Coordinates of C-alpha atoms in Angstrom, one line a residue:
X67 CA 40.3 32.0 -42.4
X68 CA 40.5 34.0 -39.3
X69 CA 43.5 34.3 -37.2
X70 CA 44.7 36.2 -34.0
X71 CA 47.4 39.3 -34.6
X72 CA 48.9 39.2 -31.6
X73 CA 48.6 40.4 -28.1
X74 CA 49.6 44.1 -27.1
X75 CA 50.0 43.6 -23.9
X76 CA 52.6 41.4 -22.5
X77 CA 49.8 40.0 -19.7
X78 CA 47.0 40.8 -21.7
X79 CA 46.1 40.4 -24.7
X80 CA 42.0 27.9 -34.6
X81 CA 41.8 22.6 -38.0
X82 CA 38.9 20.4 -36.5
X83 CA 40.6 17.0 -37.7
X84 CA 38.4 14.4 -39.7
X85 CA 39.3 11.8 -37.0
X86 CA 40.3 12.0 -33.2
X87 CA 43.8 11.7 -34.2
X88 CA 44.2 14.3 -36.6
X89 CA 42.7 16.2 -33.7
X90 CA 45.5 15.1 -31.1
X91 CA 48.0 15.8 -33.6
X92 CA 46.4 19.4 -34.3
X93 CA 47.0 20.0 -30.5
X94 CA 50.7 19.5 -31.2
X95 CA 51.3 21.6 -34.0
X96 CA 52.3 25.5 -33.6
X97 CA 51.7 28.7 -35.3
X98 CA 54.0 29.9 -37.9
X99 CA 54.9 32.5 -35.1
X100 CA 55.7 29.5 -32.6
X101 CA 53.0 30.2 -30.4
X102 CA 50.8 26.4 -29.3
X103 CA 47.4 26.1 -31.5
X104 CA 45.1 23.9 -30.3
X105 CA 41.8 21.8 -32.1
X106 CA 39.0 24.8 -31.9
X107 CA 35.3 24.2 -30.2
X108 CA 33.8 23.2 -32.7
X109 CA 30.6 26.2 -32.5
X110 CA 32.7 29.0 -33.0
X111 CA 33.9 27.3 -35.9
X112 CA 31.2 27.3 -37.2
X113 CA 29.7 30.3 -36.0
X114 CA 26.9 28.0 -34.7
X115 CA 26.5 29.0 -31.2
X116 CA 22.9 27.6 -30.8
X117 CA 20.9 28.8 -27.8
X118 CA 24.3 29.9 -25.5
X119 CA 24.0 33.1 -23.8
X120 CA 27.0 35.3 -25.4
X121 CA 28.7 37.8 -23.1
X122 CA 31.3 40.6 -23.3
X123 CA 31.8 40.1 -19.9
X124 CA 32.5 37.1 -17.2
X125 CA 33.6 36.4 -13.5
X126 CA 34.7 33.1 -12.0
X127 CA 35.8 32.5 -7.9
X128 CA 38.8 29.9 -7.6
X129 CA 40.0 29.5 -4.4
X130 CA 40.8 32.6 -2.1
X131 CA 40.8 34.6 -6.4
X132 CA 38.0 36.1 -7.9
X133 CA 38.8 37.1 -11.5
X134 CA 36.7 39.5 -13.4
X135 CA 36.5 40.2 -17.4
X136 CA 34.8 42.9 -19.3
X137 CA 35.5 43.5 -22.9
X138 CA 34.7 46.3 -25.6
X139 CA 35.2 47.0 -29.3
X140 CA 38.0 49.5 -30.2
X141 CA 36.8 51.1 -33.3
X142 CA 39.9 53.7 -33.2
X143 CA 42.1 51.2 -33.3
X144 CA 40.1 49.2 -36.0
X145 CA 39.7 48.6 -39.7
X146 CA 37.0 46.8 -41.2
X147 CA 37.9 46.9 -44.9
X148 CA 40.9 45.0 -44.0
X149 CA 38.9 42.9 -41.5
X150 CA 41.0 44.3 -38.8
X151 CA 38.8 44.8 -35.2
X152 CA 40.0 45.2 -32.1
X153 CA 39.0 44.9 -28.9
X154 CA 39.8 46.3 -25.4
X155 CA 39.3 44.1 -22.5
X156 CA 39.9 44.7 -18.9
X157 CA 41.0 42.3 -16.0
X158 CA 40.3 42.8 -12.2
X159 CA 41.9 39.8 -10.1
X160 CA 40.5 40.4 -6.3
X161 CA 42.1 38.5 -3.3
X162 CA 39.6 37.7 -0.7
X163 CA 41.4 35.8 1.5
X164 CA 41.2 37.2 4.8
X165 CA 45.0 35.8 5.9
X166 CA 46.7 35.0 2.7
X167 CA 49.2 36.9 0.4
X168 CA 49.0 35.7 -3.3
X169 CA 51.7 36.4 -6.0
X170 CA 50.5 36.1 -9.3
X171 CA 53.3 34.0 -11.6
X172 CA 51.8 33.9 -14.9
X173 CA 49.2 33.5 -17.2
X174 CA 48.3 31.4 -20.0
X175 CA 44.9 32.0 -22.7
X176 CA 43.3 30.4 -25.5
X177 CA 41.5 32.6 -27.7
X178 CA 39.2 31.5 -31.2
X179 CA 38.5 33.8 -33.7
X180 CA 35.0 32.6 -34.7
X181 CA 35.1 30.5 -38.5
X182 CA 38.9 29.4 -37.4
X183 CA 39.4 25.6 -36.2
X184 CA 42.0 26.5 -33.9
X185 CA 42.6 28.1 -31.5
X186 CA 46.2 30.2 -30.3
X187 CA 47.4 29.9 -26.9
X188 CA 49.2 32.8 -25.2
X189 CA 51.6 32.0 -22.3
X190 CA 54.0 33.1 -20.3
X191 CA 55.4 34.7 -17.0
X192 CA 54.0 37.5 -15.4
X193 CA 50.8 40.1 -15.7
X194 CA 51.6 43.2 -17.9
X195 CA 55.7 42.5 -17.1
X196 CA 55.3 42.2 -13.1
X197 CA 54.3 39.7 -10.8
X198 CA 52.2 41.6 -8.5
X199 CA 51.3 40.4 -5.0
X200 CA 48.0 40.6 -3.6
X201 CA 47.6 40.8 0.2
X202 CA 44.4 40.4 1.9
X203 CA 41.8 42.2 0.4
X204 CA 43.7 43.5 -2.3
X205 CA 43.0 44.1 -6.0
X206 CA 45.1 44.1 -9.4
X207 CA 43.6 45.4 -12.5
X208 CA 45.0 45.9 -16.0
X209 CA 43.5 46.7 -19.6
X210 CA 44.5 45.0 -22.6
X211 CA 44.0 45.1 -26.6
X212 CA 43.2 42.1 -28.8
X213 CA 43.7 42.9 -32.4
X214 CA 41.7 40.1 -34.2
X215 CA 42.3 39.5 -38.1
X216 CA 38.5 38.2 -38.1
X217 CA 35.6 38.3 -40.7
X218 CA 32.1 38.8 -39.4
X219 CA 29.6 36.4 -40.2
X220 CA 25.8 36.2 -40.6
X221 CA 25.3 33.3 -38.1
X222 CA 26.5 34.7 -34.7
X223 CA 27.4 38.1 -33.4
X224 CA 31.0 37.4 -32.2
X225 CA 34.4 37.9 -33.5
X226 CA 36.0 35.3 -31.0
X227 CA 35.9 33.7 -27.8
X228 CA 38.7 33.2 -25.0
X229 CA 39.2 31.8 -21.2
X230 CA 42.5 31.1 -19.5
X231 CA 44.0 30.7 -15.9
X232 CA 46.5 32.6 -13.5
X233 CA 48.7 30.7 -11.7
X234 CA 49.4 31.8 -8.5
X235 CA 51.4 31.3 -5.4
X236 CA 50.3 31.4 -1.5
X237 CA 53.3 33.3 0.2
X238 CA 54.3 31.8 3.4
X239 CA 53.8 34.2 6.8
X240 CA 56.9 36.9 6.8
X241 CA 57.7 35.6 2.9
X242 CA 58.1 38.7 0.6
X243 CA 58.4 36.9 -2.2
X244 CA 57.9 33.9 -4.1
X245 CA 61.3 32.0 -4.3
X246 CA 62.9 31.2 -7.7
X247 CA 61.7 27.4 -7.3
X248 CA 58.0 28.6 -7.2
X249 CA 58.4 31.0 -9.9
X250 CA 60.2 27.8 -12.0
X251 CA 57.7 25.5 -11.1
X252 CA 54.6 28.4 -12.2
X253 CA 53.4 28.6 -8.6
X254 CA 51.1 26.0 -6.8
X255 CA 47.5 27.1 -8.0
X256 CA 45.5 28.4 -10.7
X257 CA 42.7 30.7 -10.7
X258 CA 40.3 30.9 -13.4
X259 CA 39.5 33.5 -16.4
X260 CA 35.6 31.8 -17.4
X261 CA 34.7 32.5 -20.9
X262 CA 33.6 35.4 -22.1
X263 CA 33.8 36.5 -26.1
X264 CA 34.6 39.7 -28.3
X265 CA 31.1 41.1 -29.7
X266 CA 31.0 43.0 -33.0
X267 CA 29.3 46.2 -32.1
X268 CA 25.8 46.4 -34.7
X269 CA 27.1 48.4 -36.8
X270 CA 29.7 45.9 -37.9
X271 CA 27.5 42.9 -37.5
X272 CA 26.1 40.7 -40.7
X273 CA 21.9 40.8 -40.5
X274 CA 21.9 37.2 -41.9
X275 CA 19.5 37.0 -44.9
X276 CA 16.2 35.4 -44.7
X277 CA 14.6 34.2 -48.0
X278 CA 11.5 32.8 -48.8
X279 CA 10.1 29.8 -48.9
X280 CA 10.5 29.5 -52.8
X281 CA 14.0 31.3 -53.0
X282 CA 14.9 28.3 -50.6
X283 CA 13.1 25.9 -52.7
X284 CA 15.1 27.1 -55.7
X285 CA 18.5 27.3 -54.0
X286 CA 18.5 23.7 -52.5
X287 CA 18.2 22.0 -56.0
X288 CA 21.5 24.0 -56.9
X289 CA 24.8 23.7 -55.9
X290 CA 25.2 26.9 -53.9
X291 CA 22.3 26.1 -51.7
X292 CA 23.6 28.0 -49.2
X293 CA 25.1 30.4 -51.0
X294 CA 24.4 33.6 -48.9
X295 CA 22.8 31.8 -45.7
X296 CA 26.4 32.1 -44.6
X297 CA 27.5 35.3 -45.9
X298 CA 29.9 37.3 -44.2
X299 CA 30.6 40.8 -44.7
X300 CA 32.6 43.4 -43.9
X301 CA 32.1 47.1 -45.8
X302 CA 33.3 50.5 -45.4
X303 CA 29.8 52.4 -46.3
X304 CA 27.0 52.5 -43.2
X305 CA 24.2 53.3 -45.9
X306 CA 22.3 49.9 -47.3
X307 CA 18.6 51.0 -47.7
X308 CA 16.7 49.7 -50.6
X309 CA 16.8 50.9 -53.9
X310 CA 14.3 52.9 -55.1
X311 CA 14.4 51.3 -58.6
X312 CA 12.2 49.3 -60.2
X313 CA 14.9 47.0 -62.2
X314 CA 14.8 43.7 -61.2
X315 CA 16.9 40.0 -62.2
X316 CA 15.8 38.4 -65.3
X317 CA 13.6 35.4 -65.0
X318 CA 15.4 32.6 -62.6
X319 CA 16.8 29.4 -65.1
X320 CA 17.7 26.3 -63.8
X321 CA 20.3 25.2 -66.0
X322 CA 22.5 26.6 -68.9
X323 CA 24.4 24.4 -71.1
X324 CA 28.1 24.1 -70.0
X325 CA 31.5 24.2 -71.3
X326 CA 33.0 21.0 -72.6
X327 CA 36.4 21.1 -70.9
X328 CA 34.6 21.0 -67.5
X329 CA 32.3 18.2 -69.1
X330 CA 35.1 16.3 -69.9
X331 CA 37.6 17.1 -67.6
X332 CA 40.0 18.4 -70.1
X333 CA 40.3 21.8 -68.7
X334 CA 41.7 24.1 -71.3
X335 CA 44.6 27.0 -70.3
X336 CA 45.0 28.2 -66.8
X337 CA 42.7 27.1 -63.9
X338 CA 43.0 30.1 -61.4
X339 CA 41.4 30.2 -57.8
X340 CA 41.1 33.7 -58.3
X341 CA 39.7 36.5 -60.6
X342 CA 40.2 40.1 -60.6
X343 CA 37.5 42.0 -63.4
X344 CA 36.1 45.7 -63.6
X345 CA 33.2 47.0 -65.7
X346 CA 31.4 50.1 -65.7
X347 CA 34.0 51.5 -63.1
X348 CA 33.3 48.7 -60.6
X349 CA 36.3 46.0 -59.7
X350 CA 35.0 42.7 -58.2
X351 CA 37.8 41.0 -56.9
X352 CA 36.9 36.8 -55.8
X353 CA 39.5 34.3 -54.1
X354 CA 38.3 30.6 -53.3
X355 CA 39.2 28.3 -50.5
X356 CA 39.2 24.8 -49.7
X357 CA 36.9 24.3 -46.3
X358 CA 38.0 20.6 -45.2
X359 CA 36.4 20.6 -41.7
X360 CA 32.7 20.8 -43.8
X361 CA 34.0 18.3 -46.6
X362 CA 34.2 14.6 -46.4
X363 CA 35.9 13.8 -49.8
X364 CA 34.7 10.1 -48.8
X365 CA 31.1 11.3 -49.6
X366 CA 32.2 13.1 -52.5
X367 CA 31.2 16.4 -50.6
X368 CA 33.5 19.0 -51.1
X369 CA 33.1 22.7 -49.6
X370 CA 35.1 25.9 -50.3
X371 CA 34.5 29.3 -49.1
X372 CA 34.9 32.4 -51.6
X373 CA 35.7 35.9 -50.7
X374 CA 34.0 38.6 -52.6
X375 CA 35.4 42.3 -52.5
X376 CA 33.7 44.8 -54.8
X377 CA 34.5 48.4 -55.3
X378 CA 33.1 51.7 -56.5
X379 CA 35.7 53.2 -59.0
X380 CA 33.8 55.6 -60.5
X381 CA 33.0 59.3 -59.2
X382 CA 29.3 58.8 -58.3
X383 CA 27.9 56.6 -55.7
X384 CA 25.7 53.3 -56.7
X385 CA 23.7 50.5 -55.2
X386 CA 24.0 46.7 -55.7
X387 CA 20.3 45.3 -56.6
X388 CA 21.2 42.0 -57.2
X389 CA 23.3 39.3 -58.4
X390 CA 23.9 36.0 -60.8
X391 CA 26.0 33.2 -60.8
X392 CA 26.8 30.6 -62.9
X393 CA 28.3 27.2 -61.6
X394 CA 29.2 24.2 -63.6
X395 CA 31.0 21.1 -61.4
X396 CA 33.3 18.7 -63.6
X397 CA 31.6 16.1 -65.6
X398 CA 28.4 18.3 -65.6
X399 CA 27.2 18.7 -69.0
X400 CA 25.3 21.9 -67.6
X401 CA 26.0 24.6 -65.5
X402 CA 23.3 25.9 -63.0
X403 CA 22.2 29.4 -62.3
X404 CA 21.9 31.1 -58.7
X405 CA 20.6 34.4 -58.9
X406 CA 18.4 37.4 -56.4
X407 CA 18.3 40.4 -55.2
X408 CA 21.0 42.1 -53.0
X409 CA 23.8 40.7 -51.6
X410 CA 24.4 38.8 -48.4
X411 CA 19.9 39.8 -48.1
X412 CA 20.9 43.5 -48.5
X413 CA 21.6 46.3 -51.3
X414 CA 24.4 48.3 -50.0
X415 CA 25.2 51.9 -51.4
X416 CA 29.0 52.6 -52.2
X417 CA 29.8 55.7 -52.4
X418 CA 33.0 56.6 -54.6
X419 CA 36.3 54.3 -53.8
X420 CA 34.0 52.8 -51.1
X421 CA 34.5 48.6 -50.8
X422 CA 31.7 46.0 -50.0
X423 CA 33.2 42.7 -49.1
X424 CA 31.9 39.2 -48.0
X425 CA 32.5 35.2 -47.9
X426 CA 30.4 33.2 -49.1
X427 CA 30.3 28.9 -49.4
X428 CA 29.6 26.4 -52.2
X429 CA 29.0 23.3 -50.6
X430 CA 29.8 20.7 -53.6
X431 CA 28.4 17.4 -54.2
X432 CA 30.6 16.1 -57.0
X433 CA 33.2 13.4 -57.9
X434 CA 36.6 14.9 -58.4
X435 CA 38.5 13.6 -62.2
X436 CA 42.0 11.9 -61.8
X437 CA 42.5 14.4 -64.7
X438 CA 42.2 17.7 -63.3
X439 CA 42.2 19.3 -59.5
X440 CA 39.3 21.7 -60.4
X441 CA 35.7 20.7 -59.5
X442 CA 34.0 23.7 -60.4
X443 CA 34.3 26.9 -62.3
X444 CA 32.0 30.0 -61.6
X445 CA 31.3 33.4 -63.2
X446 CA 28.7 35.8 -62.7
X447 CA 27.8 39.3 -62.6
X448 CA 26.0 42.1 -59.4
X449 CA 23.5 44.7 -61.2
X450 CA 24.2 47.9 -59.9
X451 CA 22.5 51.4 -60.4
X452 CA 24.2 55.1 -60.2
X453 CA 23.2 57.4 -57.9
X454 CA 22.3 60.9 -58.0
X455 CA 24.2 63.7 -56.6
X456 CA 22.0 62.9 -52.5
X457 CA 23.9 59.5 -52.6
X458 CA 20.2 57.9 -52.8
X459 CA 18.3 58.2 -55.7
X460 CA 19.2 56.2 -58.5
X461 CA 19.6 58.0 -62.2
X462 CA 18.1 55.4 -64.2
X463 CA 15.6 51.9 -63.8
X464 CA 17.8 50.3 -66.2
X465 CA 20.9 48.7 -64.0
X466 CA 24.3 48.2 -65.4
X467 CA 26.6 45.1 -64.4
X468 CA 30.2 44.4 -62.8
X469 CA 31.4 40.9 -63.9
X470 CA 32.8 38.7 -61.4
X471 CA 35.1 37.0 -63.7
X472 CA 35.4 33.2 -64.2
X473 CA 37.4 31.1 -61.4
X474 CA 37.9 27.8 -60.2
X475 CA 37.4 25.5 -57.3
X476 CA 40.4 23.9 -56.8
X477 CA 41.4 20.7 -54.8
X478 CA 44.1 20.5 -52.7
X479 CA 46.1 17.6 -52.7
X480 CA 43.6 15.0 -51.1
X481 CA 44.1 11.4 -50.6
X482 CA 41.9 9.1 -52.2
X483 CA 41.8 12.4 -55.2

């Protein structure tokens, strides 16, 4: 999941409960730093943002206080493999009061990385250490950094989203400065800071994959239906045009036969969350999560989110053409097959310790086992071609395959499980 770093700047710089009370006790709970979390909107959590008009940018007048917002992606300060991005955003606070002197006291912001259910709250006195006065007329500006620990994701083009307030005081005629009871008390007024959100420049956004009508067809009677509709990705190479080769997946199959231990719930040896496999010089590295704001375990609907990383090992580029997966939910007798071409609806080119990453969800319909916190095991394998010495054209029709190694889907401790 996604989570806010920090702030840089001392004036500057997310769970949705199953009920309205896990909600109001969400808004209670705090960050393992201390700092206030509360319940998230609910379409940046899901990266669902419909037909709202997204801007970098915003401006709101409260009272005699304009305050202005405009925000930019720091790429120097950013790193993508590590799903590090940060952004620059820059305040400008105008008094336009003709006869009043304001004192700005303090601040306070909420800010959701998007696929987080919460959202962190930054407080405190001040703006940038000081608590500047503004006489009639007058302006105070400052720029900021947000450091977001955020994945990108196929359905939206922002990273997060953030408003707040300034709270202010109106000085009285001759006063210099606001009196230690106003500064206690946080001042008399607030002025606004409207939304506005952190936008993933287009080089670092996820083109969202659009299949056909019979890929989608085939998808929904698996599983993974969704699969890589909500693929996110994050990769170090900027090259992803199509392979020029002719290989293609093997016929599509429904169904394989499955293992017994996941027919009968006896799960045999270790059930890890997690694999780490390389083949052919390629490492695919795959870590699962439980996703309880899109499960209802009532409904026997259980969702978890997997994180794919694969890397080139080997001293010559390649290209990803395509992928399978194998999926087999306990009690199954059968384990079904998901496979196409690319990955996340493109075929990215790696060029030599070079890293494509994404997150993808299985959205589960199965009845968990008293026997056994696992409710499905997956394995699969990306087709890949080498590239010649331009980076682009591939050495042979005939691709070779990285195996993502088996892992599990593992419950956590549910009630009712």
């Amino acid at each position: 999941s996604a989570s806010v770093k920090g702030d840089n700047s001392s004036g500057a710089s997310g769970k949705e409960g199953s009920n309205e009370e896990k909600a109001r006790e969400a808004a209670t709970t705090e960050a393992s730093d201390g700092r206030p979390r509360l319940p998230g909107d609910k379409d940046v959590t899901r990266g669902e943002l419909g037909e709202m008009q997204l801007e970098s940018s915003s401006s709101a007048d409260t009272g005699p206080l304009t305050v202005e917002v405009s925000s930019v992606y720091n790429k120097e300060q950013s790193d993508p493999p590590m799903r590090k991005h940060c952004f620059q955003y820059t305040i400008k606070i105008t008094n336009n009061s003709s006869t009043d002197t304001i004192q700005l006291l303090g601040r306070r912001f909420e800010i959701q990385t998007v696929g987080s259910s919460m959202k962190d709250v930054v407080q405190g006195e001040g703006v940038t250490g000081r608590q500047p006065i503004l006489k009639p007329g007058e302006v105070f500006e400052y720029t900021s950094t947000a450091p977001l620990s955020v994945r990108p994701i196929g359905t939206t083009i922002i990273a997060a989203r953030m408003r707040g307030e300034y709270r202010y005081v109106t000085l009285a005629p001759e006063q210099e400065t606001a009196t230690d009871e106003q500064v206690k008390s946080g001042g008399d007024a607030s002025a606004e800071l409207a939304i506005f959100h952190f936008i993933f420049p287009e080089d670092q956004r996820v083109i969202p994959f659009k299949r056909t009508e019979d890929e989608v067809d085939e998808d929904d009677e698996d599983e993974e239906d969704d699969d890589e509709n909500d693929a996110v990705a994050t990769k170090t190479p900027q090259s992803s045009k199509p392979a020029t080769s002719s290989a293609k997946p093997r016929s599509p199959a429904s169904s394989l036969p499955g293992d017994d231990d996941m027919k009968t719930g006896d799960i045999k040896g270790s059930f890890d969350d997690a694999s780490d496999m390389t083949n052919e010089n390629v490492r695919v590295q795959v870590s699962s999560s439980y996703r309880p704001e899109r499960s209802d375990s009532s409904l026997d609907k259980h969702c978890f989110a997997y994180n794919i990383r694969i890397t080139n090992d080997a001293k010559q580029s390649i290209q990803l053409v395509s992928r399978r997966f194998e999926i087999q939910t306990i009690g199954s007798a059968n384990k079904d097959v998901v496979q196409g071409p690319g990955v996340t609806g493109r075929q990215p080119i790696l060029k030599p310790g070079e890293s494509f990453e994404y997150t993808s969800t299985a959205p589960l319909s199965v009845k968990p086992m008293t026997t056994t916190p696992v409710v499905a095991r997956m394995q699969g394998e990306y087709n890949f071609v080498q590239l010649g010495e331009d980076g682009s054209t591939p050495l042979s029709s005939t691709p070779l395959q990285a195996k993502l190694g088996t892992f599990h889907f593992v419950l956590p401790a549910l009630e009712g499980v």
